[in-house]
Short mmCIF file of C-alpha atoms in Angstrom, two decimals:
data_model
loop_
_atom_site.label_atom_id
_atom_site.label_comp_id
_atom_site.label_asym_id
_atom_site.label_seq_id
_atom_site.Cartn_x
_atom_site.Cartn_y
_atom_site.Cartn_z
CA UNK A 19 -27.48 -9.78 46.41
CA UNK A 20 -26.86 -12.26 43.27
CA UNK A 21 -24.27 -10.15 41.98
CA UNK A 22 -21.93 -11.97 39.11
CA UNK A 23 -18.96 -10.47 37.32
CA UNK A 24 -17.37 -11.39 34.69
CA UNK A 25 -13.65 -10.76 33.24
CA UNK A 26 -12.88 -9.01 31.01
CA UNK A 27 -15.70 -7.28 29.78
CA UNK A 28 -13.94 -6.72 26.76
CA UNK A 29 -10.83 -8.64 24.95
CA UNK A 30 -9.39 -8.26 20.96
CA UNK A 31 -6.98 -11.29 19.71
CA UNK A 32 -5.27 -12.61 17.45
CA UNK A 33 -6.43 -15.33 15.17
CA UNK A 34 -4.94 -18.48 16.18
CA UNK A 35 -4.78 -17.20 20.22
CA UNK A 36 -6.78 -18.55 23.03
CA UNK A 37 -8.72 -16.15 25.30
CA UNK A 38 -9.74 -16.75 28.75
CA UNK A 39 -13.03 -15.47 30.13
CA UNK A 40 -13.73 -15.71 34.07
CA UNK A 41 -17.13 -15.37 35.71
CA UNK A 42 -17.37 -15.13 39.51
CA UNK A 43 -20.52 -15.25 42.00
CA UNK A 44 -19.78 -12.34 44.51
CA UNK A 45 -22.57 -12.97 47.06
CA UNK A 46 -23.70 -16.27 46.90
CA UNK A 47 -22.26 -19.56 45.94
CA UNK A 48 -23.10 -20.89 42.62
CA UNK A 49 -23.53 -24.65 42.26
CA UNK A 50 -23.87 -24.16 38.77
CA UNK A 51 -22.95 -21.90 36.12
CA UNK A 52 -23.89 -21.55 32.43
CA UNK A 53 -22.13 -20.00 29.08
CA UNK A 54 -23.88 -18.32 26.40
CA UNK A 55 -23.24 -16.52 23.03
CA UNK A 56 -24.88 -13.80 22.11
CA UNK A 57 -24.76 -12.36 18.22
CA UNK A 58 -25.70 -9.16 16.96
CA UNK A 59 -30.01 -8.98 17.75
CA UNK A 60 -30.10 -12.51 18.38
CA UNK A 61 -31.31 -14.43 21.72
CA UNK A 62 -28.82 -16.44 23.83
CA UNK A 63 -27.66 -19.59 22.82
CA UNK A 64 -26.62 -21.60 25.63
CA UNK A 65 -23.35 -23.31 25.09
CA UNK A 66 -23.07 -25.60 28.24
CA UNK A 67 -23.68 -26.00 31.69
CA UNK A 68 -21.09 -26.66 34.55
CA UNK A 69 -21.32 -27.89 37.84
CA UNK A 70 -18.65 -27.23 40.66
CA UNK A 71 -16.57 -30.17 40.77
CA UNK A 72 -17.45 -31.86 37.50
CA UNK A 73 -17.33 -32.26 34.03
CA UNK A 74 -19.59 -29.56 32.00
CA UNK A 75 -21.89 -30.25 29.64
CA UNK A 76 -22.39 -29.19 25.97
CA UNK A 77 -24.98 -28.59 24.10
CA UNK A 78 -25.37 -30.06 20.86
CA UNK A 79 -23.61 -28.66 18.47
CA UNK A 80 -20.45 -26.83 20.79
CA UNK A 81 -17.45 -28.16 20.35
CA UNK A 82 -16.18 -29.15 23.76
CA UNK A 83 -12.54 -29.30 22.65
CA UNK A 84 -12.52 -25.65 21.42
CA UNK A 85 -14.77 -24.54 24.49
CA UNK A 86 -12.89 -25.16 27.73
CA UNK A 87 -14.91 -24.90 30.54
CA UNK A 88 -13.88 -25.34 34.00
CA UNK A 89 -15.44 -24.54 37.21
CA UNK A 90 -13.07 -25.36 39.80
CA UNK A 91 -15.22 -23.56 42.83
CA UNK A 92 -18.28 -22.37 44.07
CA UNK A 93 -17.76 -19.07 42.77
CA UNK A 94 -15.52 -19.02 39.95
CA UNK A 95 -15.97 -20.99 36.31
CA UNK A 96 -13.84 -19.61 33.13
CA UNK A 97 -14.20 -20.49 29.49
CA UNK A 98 -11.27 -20.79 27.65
CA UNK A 99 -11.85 -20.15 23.76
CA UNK A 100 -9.12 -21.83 22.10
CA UNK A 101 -7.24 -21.06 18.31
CA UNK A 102 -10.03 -18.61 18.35
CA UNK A 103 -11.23 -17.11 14.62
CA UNK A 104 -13.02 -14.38 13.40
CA UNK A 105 -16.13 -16.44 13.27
CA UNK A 106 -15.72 -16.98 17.32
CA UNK A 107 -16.00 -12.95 17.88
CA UNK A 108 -19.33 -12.57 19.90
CA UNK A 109 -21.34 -11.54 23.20
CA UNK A 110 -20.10 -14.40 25.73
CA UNK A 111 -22.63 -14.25 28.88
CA UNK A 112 -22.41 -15.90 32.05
CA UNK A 113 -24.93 -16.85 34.61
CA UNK A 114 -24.84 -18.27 38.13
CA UNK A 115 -27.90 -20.16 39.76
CA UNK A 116 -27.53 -21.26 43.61
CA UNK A 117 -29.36 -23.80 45.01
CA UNK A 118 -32.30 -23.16 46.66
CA UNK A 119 -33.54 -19.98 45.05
CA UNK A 120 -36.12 -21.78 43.02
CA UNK A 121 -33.42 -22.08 39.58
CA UNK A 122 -33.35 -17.99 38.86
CA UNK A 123 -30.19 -17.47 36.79
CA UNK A 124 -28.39 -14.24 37.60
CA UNK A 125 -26.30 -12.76 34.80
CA UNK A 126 -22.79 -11.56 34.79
CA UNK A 127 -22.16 -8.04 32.01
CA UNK A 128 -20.84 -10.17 29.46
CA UNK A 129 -17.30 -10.24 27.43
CA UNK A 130 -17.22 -8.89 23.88
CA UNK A 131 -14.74 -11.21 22.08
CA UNK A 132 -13.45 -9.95 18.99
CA UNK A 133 -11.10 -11.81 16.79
CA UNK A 134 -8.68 -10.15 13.97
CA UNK B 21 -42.31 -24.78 16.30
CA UNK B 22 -39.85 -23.02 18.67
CA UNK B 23 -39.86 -24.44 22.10
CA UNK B 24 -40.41 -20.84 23.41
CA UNK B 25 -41.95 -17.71 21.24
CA UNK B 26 -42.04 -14.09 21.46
CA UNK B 27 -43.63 -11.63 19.08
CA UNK B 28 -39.83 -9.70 17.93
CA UNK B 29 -41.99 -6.37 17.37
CA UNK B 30 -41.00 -3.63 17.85
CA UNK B 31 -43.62 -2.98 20.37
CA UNK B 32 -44.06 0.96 20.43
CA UNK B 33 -45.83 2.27 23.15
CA UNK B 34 -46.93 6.04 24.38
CA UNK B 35 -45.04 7.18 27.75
CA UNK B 36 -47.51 5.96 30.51
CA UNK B 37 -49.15 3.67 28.94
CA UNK B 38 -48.93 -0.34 29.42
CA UNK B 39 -47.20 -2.25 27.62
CA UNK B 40 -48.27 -5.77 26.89
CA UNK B 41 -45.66 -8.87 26.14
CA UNK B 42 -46.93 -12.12 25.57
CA UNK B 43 -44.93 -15.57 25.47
CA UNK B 44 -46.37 -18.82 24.18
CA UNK B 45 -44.26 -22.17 25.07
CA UNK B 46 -44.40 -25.72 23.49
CA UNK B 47 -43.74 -28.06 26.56
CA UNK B 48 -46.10 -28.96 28.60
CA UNK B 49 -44.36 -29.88 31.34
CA UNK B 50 -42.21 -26.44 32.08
CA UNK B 51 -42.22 -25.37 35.46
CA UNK B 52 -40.73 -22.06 35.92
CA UNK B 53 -40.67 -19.07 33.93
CA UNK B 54 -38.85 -15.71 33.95
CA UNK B 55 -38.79 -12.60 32.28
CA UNK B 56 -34.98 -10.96 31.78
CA UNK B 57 -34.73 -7.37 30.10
CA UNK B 58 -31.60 -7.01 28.25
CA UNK B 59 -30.53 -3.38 26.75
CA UNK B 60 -28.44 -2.83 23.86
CA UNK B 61 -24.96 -4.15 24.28
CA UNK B 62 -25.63 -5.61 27.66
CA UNK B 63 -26.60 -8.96 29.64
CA UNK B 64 -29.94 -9.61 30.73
CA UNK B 65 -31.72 -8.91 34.22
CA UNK B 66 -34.26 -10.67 35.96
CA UNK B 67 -37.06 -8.18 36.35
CA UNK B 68 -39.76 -11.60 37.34
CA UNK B 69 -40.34 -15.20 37.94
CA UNK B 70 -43.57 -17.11 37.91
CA UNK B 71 -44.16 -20.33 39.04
CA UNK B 72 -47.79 -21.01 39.52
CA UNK B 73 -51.02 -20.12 37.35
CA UNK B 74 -52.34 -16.79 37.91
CA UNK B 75 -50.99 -13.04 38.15
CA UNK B 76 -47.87 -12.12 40.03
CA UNK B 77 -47.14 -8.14 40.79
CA UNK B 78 -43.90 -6.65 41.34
CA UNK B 79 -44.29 -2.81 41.26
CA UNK B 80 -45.08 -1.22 37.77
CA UNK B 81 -44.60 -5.31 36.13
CA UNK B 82 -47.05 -8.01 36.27
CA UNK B 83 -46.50 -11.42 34.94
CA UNK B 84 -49.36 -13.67 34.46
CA UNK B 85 -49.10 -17.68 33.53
CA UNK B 86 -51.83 -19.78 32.15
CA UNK B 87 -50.31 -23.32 31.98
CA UNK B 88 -53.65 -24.89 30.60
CA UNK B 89 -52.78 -22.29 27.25
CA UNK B 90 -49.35 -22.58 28.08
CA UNK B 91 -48.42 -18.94 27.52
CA UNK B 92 -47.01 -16.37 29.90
CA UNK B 93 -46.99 -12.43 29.90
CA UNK B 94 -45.53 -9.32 31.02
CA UNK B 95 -47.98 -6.38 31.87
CA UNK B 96 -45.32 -3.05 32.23
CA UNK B 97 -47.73 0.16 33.72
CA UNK B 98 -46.68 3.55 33.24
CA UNK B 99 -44.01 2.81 30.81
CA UNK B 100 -41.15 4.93 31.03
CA UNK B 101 -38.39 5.62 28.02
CA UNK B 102 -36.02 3.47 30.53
CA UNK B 103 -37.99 0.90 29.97
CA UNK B 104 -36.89 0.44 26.14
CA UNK B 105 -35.36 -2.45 25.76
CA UNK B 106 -35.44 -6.50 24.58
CA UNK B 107 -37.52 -8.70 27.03
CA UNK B 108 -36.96 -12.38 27.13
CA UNK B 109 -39.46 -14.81 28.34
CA UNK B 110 -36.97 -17.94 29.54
CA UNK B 111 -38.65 -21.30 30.69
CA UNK B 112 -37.47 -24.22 32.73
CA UNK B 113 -38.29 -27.84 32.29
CA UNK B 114 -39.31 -30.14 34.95
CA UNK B 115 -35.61 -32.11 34.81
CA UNK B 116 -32.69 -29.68 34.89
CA UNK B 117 -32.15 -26.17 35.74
CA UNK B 118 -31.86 -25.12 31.79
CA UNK B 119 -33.44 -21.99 30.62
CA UNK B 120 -34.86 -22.03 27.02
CA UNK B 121 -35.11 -18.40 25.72
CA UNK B 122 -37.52 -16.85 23.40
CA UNK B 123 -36.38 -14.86 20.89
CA UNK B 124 -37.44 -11.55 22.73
CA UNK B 125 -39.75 -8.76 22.21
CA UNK B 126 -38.13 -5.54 21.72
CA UNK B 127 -40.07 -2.45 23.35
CA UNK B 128 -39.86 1.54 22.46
CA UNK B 129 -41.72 3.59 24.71
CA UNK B 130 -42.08 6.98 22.83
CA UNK B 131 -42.08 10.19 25.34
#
């Protein structure tokens, strides 16, 4: 159980492109889902937090506009990176937490973004 | 002061051996803590969670909290080479279902 996938595990673009990045809770419905970079030997930074239904929130510092989050279901939320840059290549992680299993996050395998 | 710290090592330890991983946090009021493993070039798993004060066993892992010293640890037994790899202590506060991450503690268990 607590299986989470995530699409595509691995995308190159274009400067100046916007990339869409899906994560989906197989097994179990996720109330809310979270987005994190990941750089080269460096802990996760959580980016923001969305709820099913509503509005996500950022974390200080992530630009929201740039950032698109949506998480239009139970068991699917995507971040959209938008006029990406080289500076936006990195690990993007997903995780899934459903209610009532005492907050554990389950991870999905990540997308490595890397902009030319 | 970090909200959540890990020694980065590397923590080298003989195959079969225990490997020790501590984790100190800064707020008082956390309630939950987990321990993720993450290998090279992939996402973390939950290996543990501990929510009360004491020692929790899960085969070959043991985490233990002390919420009076406000640190938390990872005991491994018998390492194994397949257990090389970046361990995260993560922490949740009392409002929210945020994690806070440490920076990780990366283990090589030498055969």
């Amino acid at each position: 159980g607590a299986v989470v996938s995530q699409h595509p595990s691995r995308v190159i673009c274009k400067s100046g492109t916007s990339v869409k990045i899906e994560c989906r809770s197989l097994d179990f419905q996720a109330t809310t889902m979270f987005w994190y970079r990941q750089f080269p030997k460096k802990s996760l930074m959580l980016m923001a937090t969305s709820n099913e239904g509503s509005k996500a929130t950022y974390e200080q510092g992530v630009e929201k506009d740039k950032f698109l989050i949506n998480h239009a279901s139970l068991t699917l939320s995507t971040l959209t990176v938008t006029s990406a840059h080289p500076e936006d290549s990195s690990f993007y992680i997903c995780s899934a937490s459903e209610s009532g299993r005492s907050y554990e996050q389950y991870f999905g395998p990540g997308t490595r973004l890397t902009v030319t | 002061q970090k909200e959540v710290e890990q020694n980065s090592g590397p923590l080298s330890v003989p195959e079969g051996a225990i490997a020790s991983l501590n984790c100190t946090y800064s707020d008082r009021v956390s309630q939950s803590f987990f321990w993720y493993r993450q290998y090279s070039g992939k996402s973390p798993e939950l290996i543990m969670s501990i929510y009360s004060n004491g020692d929790k066993e899960d085969g070959r892992f043991t985490a233990q909290l002390n919420k009076a010293s406000q640190y938390v640890s990872l005991l491994i037994r018998d390492s194994q080479p397949s257990d090389s790899a970046t361990y995260l202590c993560a922490v949740r506060k009392a409002a929210g279902n945020k994690l806070t991450f440490g920076g990780g503690t990366r283990v090589l268990v030498k055969p």
